Short mmCIF file of C-alpha atoms in Angstrom, two decimals:
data_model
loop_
_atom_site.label_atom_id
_atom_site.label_comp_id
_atom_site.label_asym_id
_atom_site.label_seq_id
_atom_site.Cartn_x
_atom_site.Cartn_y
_atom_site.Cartn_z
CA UNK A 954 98.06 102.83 91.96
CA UNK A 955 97.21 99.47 93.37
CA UNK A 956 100.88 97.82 92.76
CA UNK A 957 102.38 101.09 93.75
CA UNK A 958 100.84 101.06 96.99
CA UNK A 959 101.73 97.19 97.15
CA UNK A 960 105.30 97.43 96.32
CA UNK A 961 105.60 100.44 99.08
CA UNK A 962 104.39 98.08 101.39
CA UNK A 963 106.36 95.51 100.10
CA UNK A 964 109.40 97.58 100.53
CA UNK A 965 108.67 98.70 104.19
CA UNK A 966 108.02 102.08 103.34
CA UNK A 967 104.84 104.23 104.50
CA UNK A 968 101.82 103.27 101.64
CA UNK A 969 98.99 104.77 103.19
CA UNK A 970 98.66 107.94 100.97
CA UNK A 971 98.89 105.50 97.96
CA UNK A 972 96.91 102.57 99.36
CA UNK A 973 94.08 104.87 100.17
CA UNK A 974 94.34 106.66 96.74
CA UNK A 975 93.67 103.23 95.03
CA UNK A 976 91.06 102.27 97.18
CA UNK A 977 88.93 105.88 95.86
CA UNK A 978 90.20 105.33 92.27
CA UNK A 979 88.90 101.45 92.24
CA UNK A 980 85.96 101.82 94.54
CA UNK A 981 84.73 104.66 92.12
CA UNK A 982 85.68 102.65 88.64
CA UNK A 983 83.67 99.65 90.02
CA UNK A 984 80.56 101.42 90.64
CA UNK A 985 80.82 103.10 87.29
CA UNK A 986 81.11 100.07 85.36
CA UNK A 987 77.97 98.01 87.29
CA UNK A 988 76.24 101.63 86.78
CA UNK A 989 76.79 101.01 83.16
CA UNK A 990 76.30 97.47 82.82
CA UNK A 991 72.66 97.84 84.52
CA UNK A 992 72.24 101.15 82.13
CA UNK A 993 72.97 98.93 79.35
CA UNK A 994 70.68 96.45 80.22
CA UNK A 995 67.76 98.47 80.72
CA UNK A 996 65.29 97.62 83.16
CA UNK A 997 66.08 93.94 82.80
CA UNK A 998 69.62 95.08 84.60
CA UNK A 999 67.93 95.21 87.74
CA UNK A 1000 65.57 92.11 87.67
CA UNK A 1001 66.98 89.26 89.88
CA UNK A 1002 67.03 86.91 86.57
CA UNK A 1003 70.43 89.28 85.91
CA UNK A 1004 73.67 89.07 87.77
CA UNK A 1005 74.14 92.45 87.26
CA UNK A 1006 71.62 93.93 89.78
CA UNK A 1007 73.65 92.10 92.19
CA UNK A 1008 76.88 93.28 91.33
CA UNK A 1009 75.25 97.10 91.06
CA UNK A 1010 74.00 96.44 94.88
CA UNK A 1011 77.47 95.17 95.58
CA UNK A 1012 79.59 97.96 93.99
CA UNK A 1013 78.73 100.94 96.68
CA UNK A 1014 80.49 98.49 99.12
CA UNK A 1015 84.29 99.75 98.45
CA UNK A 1016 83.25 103.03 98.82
CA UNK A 1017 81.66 102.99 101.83
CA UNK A 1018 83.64 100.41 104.16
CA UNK A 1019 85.70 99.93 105.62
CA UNK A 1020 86.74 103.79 104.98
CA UNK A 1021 84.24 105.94 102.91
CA UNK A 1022 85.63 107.91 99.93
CA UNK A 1023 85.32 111.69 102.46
CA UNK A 1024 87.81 109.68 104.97
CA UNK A 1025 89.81 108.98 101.95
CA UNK A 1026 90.14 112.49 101.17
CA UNK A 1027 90.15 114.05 104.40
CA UNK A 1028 93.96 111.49 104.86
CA UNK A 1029 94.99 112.40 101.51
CA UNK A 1030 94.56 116.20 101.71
CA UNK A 1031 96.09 116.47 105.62
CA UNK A 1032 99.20 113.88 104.96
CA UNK A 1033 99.88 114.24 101.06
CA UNK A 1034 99.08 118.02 100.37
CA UNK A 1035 99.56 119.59 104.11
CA UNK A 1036 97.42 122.66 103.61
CA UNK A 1037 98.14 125.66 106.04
CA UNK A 1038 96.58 125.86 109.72
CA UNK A 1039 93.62 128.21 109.01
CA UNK A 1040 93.74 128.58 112.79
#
């Protein structure tokens, strides 16, 4: 999704449906792995000793700035799938 959205951009062409979409999908495959890797770990994944309890603390960051993930969405649904007025 990433080089999609870069080679729109690239191109000139409107990316923000597709650069938003990889931001969601990367954001949310980040956390999941430092979730994991402190899982894995045990409690020792979140002593200070570890660099993973950094990169856990770290990992809600792309989903919450600059845009959070409901922003996300919220572009996605009104540009990409154009629901009906409901008004």
């Amino acid at each position: 999704m990433v080089l999609r959205a870069a080679w729109l951009y690239d191109s000139g062409k409107p990316c923000g449906a597709e650069a938003n979409a990889a931001k969601l999908l990367a954001g949310g495959a980040g956390f999941e792995a430092a979730t994991r890797a402190v899982l894995t770990h045990g409690g020792m994944g979140y002593a200070k000793e570890f660099h993973v309890e950094r990169l856990f603390r770290e990992s809600i960051l792309p989903r919450i700035a600059p845009v959070t993930e409901q922003l996300i969405l919220s572009f996605i649904a009104e540009k990409v799938l154009r629901p009906a007025k409901s008004y």
